[in-house]
CSV table of C-alpha atoms and ligand atoms in Angstrom, one decimal:
chain,number,residue,atom,x,y,z
G,784,MET,CA,-8.0,-74.7,0.5
G,785,ARG,CA,-4.5,-76.2,0.0
G,786,GLN,CA,-1.5,-74.0,-0.5
G,787,THR,CA,-0.3,-73.6,-4.1
G,788,HIS,CA,2.8,-75.7,-4.5
G,789,ASN,CA,4.7,-73.3,-6.7
G,790,ASP,CA,3.8,-69.8,-5.3
G,791,CYS,CA,6.8,-67.8,-6.7
G,792,PHE,CA,4.4,-65.8,-9.0
G,793,LEU,CA,2.2,-64.8,-6.1
G,794,ARG,CA,5.2,-64.1,-3.9
G,795,ALA,CA,6.8,-61.8,-6.5
G,796,LEU,CA,3.5,-60.0,-7.0
G,797,ALA,CA,3.5,-59.3,-3.2
G,798,ARG,CA,7.2,-58.1,-3.6
G,799,LYS,CA,8.3,-60.9,-1.3
G,800,PRO,CA,11.7,-62.7,-1.7
G,801,VAL,CA,11.7,-65.6,-4.2
G,802,ASP,CA,14.3,-68.3,-5.1
G,803,ARG,CA,14.1,-67.4,-8.8
G,804,THR,CA,12.2,-65.0,-11.0
G,805,PRO,CA,8.7,-66.3,-11.9
G,806,VAL,CA,7.9,-66.5,-15.6
G,807,TRP,CA,4.8,-66.8,-17.8
G,808,LEU,CA,3.9,-65.4,-21.2
G,809,MET,CA,1.0,-63.5,-22.5
G,810,ARG,CA,-0.8,-65.7,-25.1
G,811,GLN,CA,1.0,-68.7,-23.8
G,812,ALA,CA,-1.8,-70.9,-25.2
G,813,GLY,CA,-2.4,-70.3,-28.9
G,814,ARG,CA,-1.8,-71.1,-32.5
G,815,TYR,CA,2.0,-71.3,-32.2
G,816,LEU,CA,1.4,-74.7,-30.5
G,817,PRO,CA,0.5,-77.6,-32.8
G,818,GLU,CA,-1.5,-79.2,-30.0
G,819,TYR,CA,-3.6,-76.0,-29.7
G,820,ARG,CA,-4.3,-76.1,-33.4
G,821,ALA,CA,-5.5,-79.7,-33.0
G,822,SER,CA,-7.8,-78.8,-30.1
G,823,ARG,CA,-9.2,-75.8,-32.0
G,824,GLU,CA,-9.8,-78.0,-35.0
G,825,ARG,CA,-11.8,-80.4,-32.8
G,826,ALA,CA,-13.8,-77.4,-31.3
G,827,GLY,CA,-14.7,-76.2,-34.8
G,828,SER,CA,-14.3,-72.5,-33.9
G,829,PHE,CA,-12.4,-70.3,-31.5
G,830,MET,CA,-15.7,-69.3,-29.7
G,831,ASN,CA,-16.6,-73.0,-29.3
G,832,LEU,CA,-13.2,-73.6,-27.8
G,833,CYS,CA,-13.8,-70.8,-25.2
G,834,GLN,CA,-17.4,-71.9,-24.5
G,835,THR,CA,-16.6,-75.6,-23.9
G,836,PRO,CA,-15.0,-75.8,-20.4
G,837,GLU,CA,-13.3,-79.2,-21.0
G,838,LEU,CA,-11.6,-77.8,-24.2
G,839,ALA,CA,-10.8,-74.4,-22.6
G,840,CYS,CA,-9.2,-76.4,-19.7
G,841,GLU,CA,-7.2,-78.6,-22.1
G,842,VAL,CA,-5.6,-75.6,-24.0
G,843,THR,CA,-4.9,-73.7,-20.7
G,844,LEU,CA,-2.8,-76.6,-19.6
G,845,GLN,CA,-1.0,-77.3,-22.9
G,846,PRO,CA,1.8,-74.7,-22.4
G,847,LEU,CA,2.4,-75.9,-18.8
G,848,GLN,CA,3.0,-79.4,-20.1
G,849,ARG,CA,5.8,-78.1,-22.4
G,850,PHE,CA,7.4,-75.3,-20.4
G,851,ARG,CA,8.4,-74.7,-16.8
G,852,LEU,CA,5.9,-71.9,-16.3
G,853,ASP,CA,5.0,-70.4,-12.9
G,854,ALA,CA,1.4,-69.4,-13.7
G,855,ALA,CA,-1.6,-70.6,-15.8
G,856,ILE,CA,-3.9,-68.1,-17.5
G,857,LEU,CA,-7.5,-68.9,-18.1
G,858,PHE,CA,-8.1,-69.6,-21.8
G,859,SER,CA,-10.8,-67.2,-22.9
G,860,ASP,CA,-11.0,-63.8,-24.6
G,861,ILE,CA,-11.6,-60.2,-23.5
G,862,LEU,CA,-14.5,-60.0,-26.0
G,863,THR,CA,-16.7,-62.5,-24.1
G,864,ILE,CA,-18.3,-59.5,-22.3
G,865,PRO,CA,-19.4,-57.7,-25.5
G,866,ASP,CA,-20.7,-61.0,-26.8
G,867,ALA,CA,-22.8,-61.5,-23.6
G,868,LEU,CA,-24.0,-57.9,-24.0
G,869,GLY,CA,-25.6,-59.0,-27.3
G,870,LEU,CA,-23.2,-57.7,-29.9
G,871,GLY,CA,-22.8,-61.1,-31.6
G,872,LEU,CA,-19.1,-62.0,-31.7
G,873,GLU,CA,-17.6,-64.1,-34.5
G,874,PHE,CA,-13.9,-64.7,-35.3
G,875,LEU,CA,-13.4,-64.7,-39.0
G,876,GLU,CA,-10.6,-66.9,-40.3
G,877,GLY,CA,-7.5,-64.7,-40.7
G,878,GLU,CA,-9.4,-61.4,-40.0
G,879,GLY,CA,-9.8,-61.5,-36.2
G,880,PRO,CA,-12.9,-60.5,-34.2
G,881,HIS,CA,-16.1,-59.2,-35.8
G,882,PHE,CA,-19.3,-58.0,-34.1
G,883,HIS,CA,-22.6,-58.5,-36.0
G,884,ARG,CA,-24.2,-55.7,-34.0
G,885,PRO,CA,-21.6,-53.0,-33.2
G,886,LEU,CA,-22.5,-49.9,-31.3
G,887,ARG,CA,-23.1,-47.2,-33.9
G,888,SER,CA,-25.0,-44.5,-32.0
G,889,ALA,CA,-25.7,-43.1,-28.6
G,890,SER,CA,-29.0,-44.9,-28.7
G,891,ASP,CA,-27.2,-48.3,-29.3
G,892,ILE,CA,-25.3,-47.5,-26.1
G,893,ALA,CA,-28.4,-46.4,-24.1
G,894,ALA,CA,-30.1,-49.7,-25.1
G,895,LEU,CA,-27.4,-51.9,-23.6
G,896,GLY,CA,-28.6,-53.9,-20.6
G,897,ARG,CA,-26.7,-55.2,-17.5
G,898,ILE,CA,-25.6,-58.8,-17.5
G,899,ASP,CA,-24.9,-61.1,-14.6
G,900,PRO,CA,-21.5,-62.8,-15.4
G,901,GLU,CA,-22.4,-65.8,-13.1
G,902,GLN,CA,-25.3,-66.5,-15.4
G,903,ASP,CA,-24.5,-65.0,-18.7
G,904,LEU,CA,-20.8,-66.0,-18.7
G,905,ALA,CA,-21.3,-69.2,-16.7
G,906,TYR,CA,-19.1,-71.1,-19.3
G,907,VAL,CA,-16.1,-68.9,-18.1
G,908,MET,CA,-16.7,-69.7,-14.4
G,909,ASP,CA,-17.1,-73.4,-15.3
G,910,ALA,CA,-13.8,-73.3,-17.1
G,911,VAL,CA,-12.1,-71.6,-14.1
G,912,ARG,CA,-13.4,-74.2,-11.7
G,913,LEU,CA,-12.4,-77.1,-14.0
G,914,ILE,CA,-8.9,-75.6,-14.6
G,915,ARG,CA,-8.3,-75.2,-10.8
G,916,ARG,CA,-9.3,-78.8,-10.2
G,917,GLU,CA,-7.0,-80.1,-13.0
G,918,LEU,CA,-4.1,-77.8,-11.9
G,919,ASP,CA,-4.3,-79.3,-8.5
G,920,ASN,CA,-2.4,-76.3,-7.0
G,921,ARG,CA,0.7,-76.9,-9.1
G,922,VAL,CA,0.8,-73.2,-10.1
G,923,PRO,CA,-1.7,-70.3,-9.6
G,924,LEU,CA,-4.4,-69.4,-12.1
G,925,ILE,CA,-4.7,-65.9,-13.5
G,926,GLY,CA,-8.2,-64.7,-14.5
G,927,PHE,CA,-8.5,-61.6,-16.7
G,928,ALA,CA,-10.7,-59.1,-18.5
G,929,GLY,CA,-10.2,-56.3,-21.1
G,930,SER,CA,-10.2,-52.7,-19.8
G,931,PRO,CA,-13.4,-50.7,-20.4
G,932,TRP,CA,-11.6,-48.5,-23.0
G,933,THR,CA,-10.2,-51.5,-24.9
G,934,LEU,CA,-13.5,-53.3,-25.0
G,935,ALA,CA,-15.3,-50.1,-26.1
G,936,THR,CA,-12.9,-49.7,-29.0
G,937,TYR,CA,-13.8,-53.2,-30.3
G,938,MET,CA,-17.6,-52.6,-29.6
G,939,VAL,CA,-17.7,-49.3,-31.4
G,940,GLU,CA,-15.4,-50.2,-34.3
G,941,GLY,CA,-17.0,-53.6,-34.8
G,942,GLY,CA,-13.7,-55.4,-34.8
G,943,ALA,CA,-10.0,-54.6,-35.1
G,944,SER,CA,-9.1,-51.2,-36.5
G,945,ALA,CA,-6.1,-49.4,-38.0
G,946,THR,CA,-7.4,-45.9,-37.6
G,947,PHE,CA,-9.8,-46.1,-34.6
G,948,ALA,CA,-12.0,-43.7,-36.7
G,949,ARG,CA,-15.3,-44.6,-35.1
G,950,ILE,CA,-14.2,-44.7,-31.4
G,951,LYS,CA,-12.3,-41.4,-31.8
G,952,SER,CA,-15.2,-39.8,-33.5
G,953,LEU,CA,-17.5,-40.8,-30.6
G,954,MET,CA,-14.9,-39.7,-28.0
G,955,PHE,CA,-14.4,-36.3,-29.4
G,956,SER,CA,-18.0,-35.6,-30.5
G,957,ASP,CA,-20.1,-37.2,-27.8
G,958,PRO,CA,-18.0,-37.8,-24.7
G,959,PRO,CA,-21.0,-38.4,-22.4
G,960,ALA,CA,-22.2,-41.3,-24.6
G,961,LEU,CA,-18.8,-42.9,-24.4
G,962,GLN,CA,-18.6,-42.3,-20.7
G,963,GLN,CA,-22.0,-44.0,-20.3
G,964,LEU,CA,-20.6,-47.1,-22.1
G,965,LEU,CA,-17.4,-47.0,-20.1
G,966,SER,CA,-19.3,-46.9,-16.8
G,967,LEU,CA,-21.4,-49.8,-17.7
G,968,LEU,CA,-18.4,-51.8,-18.8
G,969,ALA,CA,-16.5,-50.9,-15.6
G,970,ALA,CA,-19.4,-52.2,-13.4
G,971,THR,CA,-19.7,-55.4,-15.6
G,972,ILE,CA,-15.9,-56.1,-15.6
G,973,THR,CA,-15.8,-55.7,-11.8
G,974,ASP,CA,-18.6,-58.3,-11.5
G,975,TYR,CA,-16.9,-60.5,-14.0
G,976,LEU,CA,-13.5,-60.5,-12.3
G,977,SER,CA,-15.1,-60.9,-8.9
G,978,ALA,CA,-17.0,-64.0,-10.3
G,979,GLN,CA,-13.7,-65.4,-11.7
G,980,GLN,CA,-12.1,-65.0,-8.3
G,981,ALA,CA,-15.0,-66.7,-6.6
G,982,ALA,CA,-14.7,-69.6,-9.1
G,983,GLY,CA,-11.0,-70.0,-8.2
G,984,ALA,CA,-8.8,-67.4,-10.1
G,985,GLN,CA,-5.9,-66.4,-7.7
G,986,ALA,CA,-4.8,-63.2,-9.5
G,987,LEU,CA,-6.6,-60.9,-11.9
G,988,MET,CA,-5.3,-59.0,-14.9
G,989,LEU,CA,-6.7,-56.1,-16.9
G,990,PHE,CA,-5.6,-55.9,-20.5
G,991,ASP,CA,-5.7,-52.3,-21.7
G,992,THR,CA,-4.3,-53.1,-25.2
G,993,TRP,CA,-5.4,-49.7,-26.7
G,994,GLY,CA,-4.9,-47.2,-23.8
G,995,GLY,CA,-1.6,-46.2,-25.5
G,996,ILE,CA,-3.4,-44.6,-28.5
G,997,LEU,CA,-4.7,-41.8,-26.3
G,998,THR,CA,-3.3,-38.4,-25.3
G,999,PRO,CA,-2.2,-38.2,-21.6
G,1000,ARG,CA,-5.4,-36.3,-20.8
G,1001,ASP,CA,-7.7,-38.7,-22.6
G,1002,TYR,CA,-5.9,-41.8,-21.2
G,1003,GLN,CA,-6.6,-40.4,-17.7
G,1004,ARG,CA,-10.2,-39.6,-18.6
G,1005,PHE,CA,-11.3,-42.5,-20.7
G,1006,SER,CA,-9.1,-45.4,-19.8
G,1007,LEU,CA,-7.3,-45.1,-16.4
G,1008,HIS,CA,-10.3,-43.5,-14.6
G,1009,TYR,CA,-12.4,-46.6,-15.2
G,1010,MET,CA,-9.6,-49.1,-14.5
G,1011,ALA,CA,-9.1,-47.3,-11.1
G,1012,GLN,CA,-12.8,-47.7,-10.4
G,1013,ILE,CA,-12.5,-51.5,-11.0
G,1014,VAL,CA,-9.4,-51.8,-8.8
G,1015,ALA,CA,-11.1,-49.8,-6.0
G,1016,SER,CA,-14.3,-51.8,-6.2
G,1017,LEU,CA,-12.4,-55.1,-6.1
G,1018,ARG,CA,-10.5,-53.8,-3.0
G,1019,THR,CA,-13.7,-53.0,-1.2
G,1020,HIS,CA,-15.4,-56.4,-1.8
G,1021,THR,CA,-14.3,-58.6,1.1
G,1022,HIS,CA,-13.6,-61.7,-1.0
G,1023,THR,CA,-11.5,-59.9,-3.6
G,1024,ALA,CA,-9.8,-57.4,-1.2
G,1025,ASP,CA,-6.6,-59.4,-1.1
G,1026,THR,CA,-6.6,-60.7,-4.6
G,1027,PRO,CA,-3.6,-59.4,-6.6
G,1028,VAL,CA,-4.5,-57.3,-9.6
G,1029,ILE,CA,-2.2,-56.5,-12.6
G,1030,VAL,CA,-2.9,-53.6,-14.9
G,1031,PHE,CA,-1.3,-53.7,-18.3
G,1032,THR,CA,-1.6,-50.7,-20.6
G,1033,LYS,CA,0.3,-51.3,-23.9
G,1034,GLY,CA,2.2,-48.2,-24.7
G,1035,GLY,CA,1.5,-46.9,-21.1
G,1036,GLY,CA,5.2,-46.4,-20.1
G,1037,GLN,CA,4.9,-42.7,-19.6
G,1038,TRP,CA,2.0,-43.2,-17.1
G,1039,LEU,CA,3.5,-45.8,-14.7
G,1040,GLU,CA,3.1,-43.6,-11.6
G,1041,ALA,CA,-0.6,-43.0,-12.4
G,1042,ILE,CA,-1.2,-46.7,-13.1
G,1043,ALA,CA,0.4,-47.7,-9.8
G,1044,ALA,CA,-1.7,-45.1,-8.0
G,1045,THR,CA,-4.8,-47.1,-8.9
G,1046,GLY,CA,-3.7,-49.3,-6.0
G,1047,CYS,CA,-3.1,-52.3,-8.3
G,1048,THR,CA,-0.6,-55.0,-7.1
G,1049,GLY,CA,1.4,-55.2,-10.3
G,1050,VAL,CA,1.9,-53.2,-13.5
G,1051,GLY,CA,2.6,-54.8,-16.9
G,1052,ILE,CA,5.0,-52.9,-19.1
G,1053,ASP,CA,5.8,-53.4,-22.8
G,1054,TRP,CA,9.3,-53.3,-24.2
G,1055,THR,CA,9.4,-49.6,-25.0
G,1056,THR,CA,10.0,-48.8,-21.3
G,1057,ASP,CA,13.4,-49.4,-19.6
G,1058,ILE,CA,12.6,-51.9,-16.8
G,1059,SER,CA,15.3,-50.5,-14.5
G,1060,GLU,CA,13.7,-47.0,-14.8
G,1061,ALA,CA,10.3,-48.6,-14.2
G,1062,PHE,CA,11.5,-50.1,-10.9
G,1063,THR,CA,13.0,-46.7,-9.9
G,1064,ARG,CA,9.7,-45.0,-10.6
G,1065,ILE,CA,7.2,-47.5,-9.1
G,1066,GLY,CA,9.1,-50.5,-7.8
G,1067,ALA,CA,8.8,-49.4,-4.1
G,1068,THR,CA,5.0,-49.9,-4.1
G,1069,THR,CA,4.2,-52.1,-7.1
G,1070,ALA,CA,5.4,-55.3,-8.7
G,1071,ILE,CA,6.4,-55.1,-12.4
G,1072,GLN,CA,5.6,-57.7,-15.1
G,1073,GLY,CA,7.5,-57.8,-18.4
G,1074,ASN,CA,9.1,-56.8,-20.6
G,1075,MET,CA,11.0,-58.6,-23.4
G,1076,ASP,CA,10.3,-57.5,-27.0
G,1077,PRO,CA,8.3,-60.5,-28.4
G,1078,GLY,CA,10.2,-59.9,-31.6
G,1079,VAL,CA,13.3,-61.4,-29.9
G,1080,LEU,CA,11.5,-64.8,-30.1
G,1081,TYR,CA,12.1,-64.7,-33.9
G,1082,ALA,CA,15.9,-64.8,-33.3
G,1083,PRO,CA,18.2,-67.7,-32.5
G,1084,ASP,CA,18.1,-69.2,-29.0
G,1085,ALA,CA,21.5,-67.6,-28.1
G,1086,VAL,CA,20.0,-64.1,-28.7
G,1087,ILE,CA,16.9,-64.9,-26.6
G,1088,HIS,CA,19.2,-66.1,-23.8
G,1089,ALA,CA,21.2,-62.8,-23.9
G,1090,GLU,CA,18.1,-60.7,-23.9
G,1091,VAL,CA,16.8,-62.5,-20.8
G,1092,ALA,CA,20.2,-61.9,-19.2
G,1093,SER,CA,20.0,-58.2,-20.0
G,1094,ILE,CA,16.5,-57.8,-18.5
G,1095,LEU,CA,17.5,-59.7,-15.3
G,1096,ASP,CA,20.7,-57.5,-15.1
G,1097,ALA,CA,18.5,-54.4,-15.4
G,1098,VAL,CA,16.3,-55.5,-12.5
G,1099,GLY,CA,19.2,-56.6,-10.4
G,1100,ASN,CA,18.3,-58.0,-7.0
G,1101,ARG,CA,15.1,-55.9,-6.6
G,1102,ALA,CA,12.0,-57.8,-5.4
G,1103,GLY,CA,8.8,-57.8,-7.3
G,1104,HIS,CA,9.7,-58.8,-10.9
G,1105,ILE,CA,7.6,-61.2,-13.0
G,1106,MET,CA,9.3,-62.1,-16.2
G,1107,ASN,CA,7.0,-61.9,-19.3
G,1108,LEU,CA,7.0,-60.5,-22.8
G,1109,GLY,CA,5.9,-56.9,-23.5
G,1110,HIS,CA,3.0,-58.3,-25.5
G,1111,GLY,CA,1.6,-61.7,-26.6
G,1112,ILE,CA,3.2,-64.6,-28.5
G,1113,GLN,CA,2.5,-64.5,-32.2
G,1114,PRO,CA,1.3,-67.6,-34.2
G,1115,GLY,CA,4.6,-67.8,-36.3
G,1116,MET,CA,6.9,-68.2,-33.3
G,1117,ARG,CA,8.8,-71.4,-32.6
G,1118,PRO,CA,7.8,-73.4,-29.5
G,1119,GLU,CA,11.6,-74.0,-29.1
G,1120,ALA,CA,12.1,-70.2,-28.8
G,1121,ILE,CA,9.6,-70.1,-25.9
G,1122,ALA,CA,11.5,-72.9,-24.3
G,1123,ALA,CA,14.7,-71.0,-24.7
G,1124,PHE,CA,13.1,-67.9,-23.0
G,1125,VAL,CA,11.7,-69.9,-20.1
G,1126,ASP,CA,14.9,-72.0,-19.6
G,1127,ALA,CA,17.1,-68.9,-19.6
G,1128,VAL,CA,15.0,-67.5,-16.7
G,1129,HIS,CA,15.4,-70.7,-14.8
G,1130,GLU,CA,19.1,-70.8,-15.4
G,1131,LEU,CA,20.0,-67.2,-14.9
G,1132,SER,CA,17.7,-65.8,-12.3
G,1133,PRO,CA,18.5,-67.9,-9.1
G,1134,ALA,CA,21.9,-66.2,-8.8
G,1135,ARG,CA,20.2,-62.7,-8.6
G,1136,HIS,CA,18.1,-63.8,-5.7
G,1137,HIS,CA,20.8,-65.5,-3.7
G,1138,GLY,CA,24.1,-64.1,-4.9
G,1139,PRO,CA,25.8,-60.9,-3.8
G,1140,ALA,CA,23.9,-57.7,-4.2
X,2028,LIG,O1,-2.9,-65.4,-22.9
X,2028,LIG,C1,-3.5,-66.5,-23.0
X,2028,LIG,O2,-3.0,-67.6,-23.4
X,2028,LIG,C2,-5.0,-66.6,-22.6
X,2028,LIG,C3,-5.9,-66.4,-23.6
X,2028,LIG,C4,-6.2,-65.0,-24.3
X,2028,LIG,C5,-6.6,-64.9,-25.6
X,2028,LIG,N1,-6.9,-63.6,-25.9
X,2028,LIG,C6,-6.8,-66.1,-26.5
X,2028,LIG,C7,-7.0,-65.8,-28.0
X,2028,LIG,C8,-6.1,-63.7,-23.7
X,2028,LIG,C9,-5.6,-63.3,-22.4
X,2028,LIG,C10,-6.6,-62.9,-24.8
X,2028,LIG,C11,-6.7,-61.4,-24.6
X,2028,LIG,C12,-7.1,-60.6,-25.7
X,2028,LIG,N2,-8.0,-60.8,-26.7
X,2028,LIG,C13,-6.6,-59.2,-25.9
X,2028,LIG,C14,-5.7,-58.5,-25.0
X,2028,LIG,C15,-4.3,-58.9,-25.1
X,2028,LIG,C16,-3.6,-58.4,-26.4
X,2028,LIG,O3,-3.3,-59.3,-27.1
X,2028,LIG,O4,-3.5,-57.2,-26.6
X,2028,LIG,C17,-7.2,-58.8,-27.1
X,2028,LIG,C18,-7.0,-57.4,-27.7
X,2028,LIG,C19,-8.1,-59.8,-27.6
X,2028,LIG,C20,-9.0,-59.7,-28.8
X,2028,LIG,C21,-8.6,-60.7,-29.8
X,2028,LIG,N3,-8.8,-62.0,-29.6
X,2028,LIG,C22,-8.1,-60.5,-31.1
X,2028,LIG,C23,-7.8,-59.1,-31.7
X,2028,LIG,C24,-8.0,-61.7,-31.7
X,2028,LIG,C25,-7.6,-62.0,-33.1
X,2028,LIG,C26,-6.1,-61.8,-33.3
X,2028,LIG,C27,-5.5,-63.1,-33.5
X,2028,LIG,O5,-4.5,-63.4,-32.8
X,2028,LIG,O6,-6.1,-63.9,-34.2
X,2028,LIG,C28,-8.4,-62.7,-30.7
X,2028,LIG,C29,-8.4,-64.1,-30.9
X,2028,LIG,C30,-7.6,-65.0,-29.9
X,2028,LIG,N4,-7.7,-64.8,-28.6
X,2028,LIG,C31,-6.8,-66.1,-30.2
X,2028,LIG,C32,-6.4,-66.6,-29.0
X,2028,LIG,C33,-5.5,-67.8,-28.8
X,2028,LIG,C34,-6.5,-66.7,-31.6
X,2028,LIG,C35,-7.8,-67.3,-32.1
X,2028,LIG,C36,-7.6,-68.5,-33.0
X,2028,LIG,O7,-7.4,-69.6,-32.4
X,2028,LIG,O8,-7.8,-68.4,-34.2
């Protein structure tokens, strides 16, 4: 296979020297882009957009046509796995995800079967193959999945939740039932990520959006434990042994050492952690991805520029930084603000990699 033309994202993940800091953004494809809204309109629904490889490919590439990004991320959703497990996913306009058959009892969990991602999520693998072909090695492609804990919260709640009443109730009253669900999800996610790698994904990311709502003990027991299983399994399979894996727990700043100890290649951090301290804590063994407060993107371009400078200053000339936000782009953000963010990284970061230490 040909070498990726722009490999600064993969080099930074490997903590190798780079000419400038690589940059991409979580949710870089999405409703803040008018061309995304047009594609989604044509698709008729978000799920149809995800399930039509030509359309998923089209929206994956849209942000790359506008901004000088160093990685593409597969356009899909973390909730494709629960959908394939039979929960019946629908995205309601303005309300977010909704499952027609949420898991409401231990017997619902016991009744779940195994899926074969190559078969049951073939549309995702088709999209990965098509995107790789269309990217033509310009930048690497990131594949992804939700963490077991984060998927379980949606599957048990039936959608988004403000209180997490149902998943917490299950966790505290019937931990073995929850652990049965998390084990099944960990095995399924491992197969799913491995299939994405086989289809062409060059790095893999685990989104643990809700790990941060747990106590340290329960984070270890119900979230990190299963992510560590996934990383370890990917490391033992020959074809994924060398594939970089990024683990992102939103709100996980106090657990960086434990996350790095999973053996992952990179750790995603949100904006509530000081990135300089993060490097001191885990930068010797692990790359770090982040961590601008996405809220800065509501501010004028000069403020965005200054915030990028402040993050780059905090990192200094240490290897292994991938610039990103601390969470995803929101629909109301201006595309020009994203350009200001990306351009500031291009303008300001080369000096950190060449200049005096
Ligand atoms: O980052 C990218 O550009 C790749 C695509 C991607 C999407 N979702 C597209 C999407 C990725 C990596 C995700 C991950 C995802 N999905 C997460 C983890 C990351 C995070 O944000 O914490 C979560 C929790 C989900 C679940 C999900 N999907 C929710 C709660 C929602 C509704 C909220 C919303 O923004 O409407 C979605 C829908 C979704 N996934 C959209 C996009 C572009 C918006 C759907 C639309 O077009 O209406």
